[in-house]
Amino acid sequence: MAKSGVNKKWDAERVSQSVLYVTITSVVIVFVAFYLIGFNTPSIEDPAFNAPLLTDVLIYCGWLIFVFAVATIALSVVKTIKMTSKSEVVVNKIPTRKLSFSVFGLTITSLILSLLLGSSNDMLINGIAFTDKLWLKVADMFVYSSLVLLLAAIASVVFGATRYYRKKNKNT
């Protein structure tokens, strides 16, 4: 039996699985190392607080994941724009173009609204007042946008899972 050309190259599912596994493994290793290697090191300025040895590694890991995510988003948007202009609007009865632009629009709208509506009230962090209004709003933006997108994903899964019940009730 001859193998198809799909097995010779990695398909999208295999690539995304590999990236997911590598990312999760890397994050777990960094967090385990963060907590197990020098976590209880007292701070030089105030011995009442910890100054873990691998804080910089954890921050760099976070930045690396952030840059990778932004690059992935940019590539995805470019690919979506190129593919939707060439491909059909509906594939397997799924409005792919409408779905792609809806997800992109919801993400951008969520980010902009949560940045504009986010709190910029001062916070007391480790006994020190944090007053930078921009970064307080940016932190709120990411928290609220994550919650909105998570709720949208959950709603989509529930809507998709109840498809058969809706279809059955429609036919009766």
XYZ file of C-alpha atoms in Angstrom, residues 12-162:
151
model
C -1.368 21.292 10.583
C -2.674 19.063 13.369
C 0.675 17.379 13.926
C 2.530 20.707 13.917
C 0.098 22.293 16.374
C 0.271 19.247 18.668
C 4.057 19.338 18.651
C 4.145 23.071 19.375
C 1.627 22.599 22.190
C 3.620 19.766 23.783
C 6.929 21.635 23.513
C 5.381 24.795 24.969
C 3.701 22.997 27.867
C 6.853 21.003 28.641
C 9.008 24.135 28.573
C 6.630 26.072 30.820
C 6.380 23.200 33.301
C 10.182 22.879 33.450
C 10.611 26.632 33.994
C 7.956 26.771 36.725
C 9.254 23.676 38.513
C 12.783 25.094 38.413
C 11.463 28.473 39.602
C 9.837 26.928 42.670
C 12.522 24.337 43.457
C 15.732 26.316 42.875
C 16.228 29.225 45.260
C 12.582 30.196 45.650
C 12.940 31.085 49.343
C 15.918 33.400 48.860
C 15.243 36.547 50.932
C 15.287 39.909 49.187
C 18.329 42.120 49.811
C 16.204 45.273 50.247
C 13.599 43.692 52.543
C 14.246 40.222 53.985
C 10.512 39.859 54.679
C 10.004 39.259 50.933
C 11.332 36.481 48.731
C 13.560 37.170 45.736
C 13.578 33.860 43.829
C 16.768 33.213 41.885
C 15.054 32.306 38.619
C 12.709 35.291 38.420
C 14.521 36.591 35.327
C 14.209 33.202 33.609
C 10.476 33.175 34.335
C 10.062 36.704 32.969
C 12.052 35.880 29.808
C 9.940 32.753 29.320
C 6.803 34.894 29.562
C 8.174 37.396 27.035
C 9.204 34.600 24.676
C 5.718 33.095 24.778
C 4.197 36.555 24.262
C 6.391 37.272 21.210
C 5.645 33.811 19.807
C 1.896 34.389 20.298
C 2.000 37.795 18.581
C 3.981 36.335 15.664
C 1.489 33.467 15.384
C -1.419 35.909 15.388
C 0.214 38.033 12.682
C 0.941 34.999 10.492
C -2.571 33.678 11.054
C -4.157 36.976 10.044
C -2.008 37.199 6.905
C -2.778 33.586 5.981
C -6.493 34.079 6.642
C -6.620 37.173 4.455
C -4.758 35.417 1.624
C -6.761 32.193 1.882
C -10.198 33.781 2.173
C -9.687 35.805 -0.962
C -8.920 32.592 -2.875
C -11.096 30.046 -1.110
C -14.791 29.567 -0.886
C -16.803 31.558 1.610
C -18.518 28.398 2.907
C -16.674 25.092 3.404
C -18.608 21.982 4.517
C -21.587 24.200 5.397
C -19.354 26.258 7.716
C -19.103 29.988 6.936
C -15.305 30.062 7.246
C -14.746 33.621 6.094
C -17.447 34.978 8.396
C -16.104 32.882 11.282
C -12.507 34.034 10.770
C -13.415 37.701 10.647
C -15.786 37.329 13.615
C -13.048 35.830 15.805
C -10.579 38.512 14.735
C -13.163 41.252 15.306
C -14.161 39.932 18.733
C -10.522 39.759 19.813
C -9.681 43.292 18.668
C -12.939 44.726 20.055
C -12.379 42.988 23.371
C -8.825 44.327 23.632
C -9.799 47.898 22.759
C -12.891 48.041 24.995
C -11.151 46.468 27.967
C -8.229 48.900 27.570
C -10.588 51.878 27.479
C -12.817 50.639 30.320
C -10.065 49.121 32.490
C -9.324 50.527 35.909
C -6.352 52.789 36.478
C -6.782 53.019 40.252
C -3.554 52.828 42.238
C -2.650 49.429 43.698
C -0.600 48.517 46.733
C 1.836 45.764 45.685
C 4.254 44.339 48.273
C 3.699 47.432 50.380
C 4.594 49.811 47.541
C 2.049 51.961 45.681
C 1.885 51.185 41.963
C 0.599 54.289 40.178
C 1.473 53.872 36.483
C -1.943 54.381 34.861
C -0.996 52.890 31.486
C 0.269 49.567 32.845
C -2.659 49.280 35.255
C -5.025 49.635 32.284
C -2.971 47.199 30.172
C -3.071 44.600 32.964
C -6.852 45.003 33.200
C -7.084 44.769 29.409
C -5.394 41.370 29.330
C -7.362 40.014 32.290
C -10.758 41.129 30.979
C -10.016 40.175 27.363
C -8.909 36.721 28.486
C -12.153 36.295 30.411
C -14.301 37.499 27.496
C -12.548 35.210 25.005
C -12.679 32.266 27.423
C -16.425 32.767 27.913
C -16.899 33.048 24.134
C -14.983 29.777 23.656
C -17.080 28.029 26.319
C -20.292 29.357 24.742
C -19.141 28.107 21.320
C -18.399 24.641 22.689
C -21.774 24.469 24.449
C -23.538 25.702 21.306
C -21.745 23.098 19.185
C -22.368 20.315 21.706
C -26.103 21.016 21.796
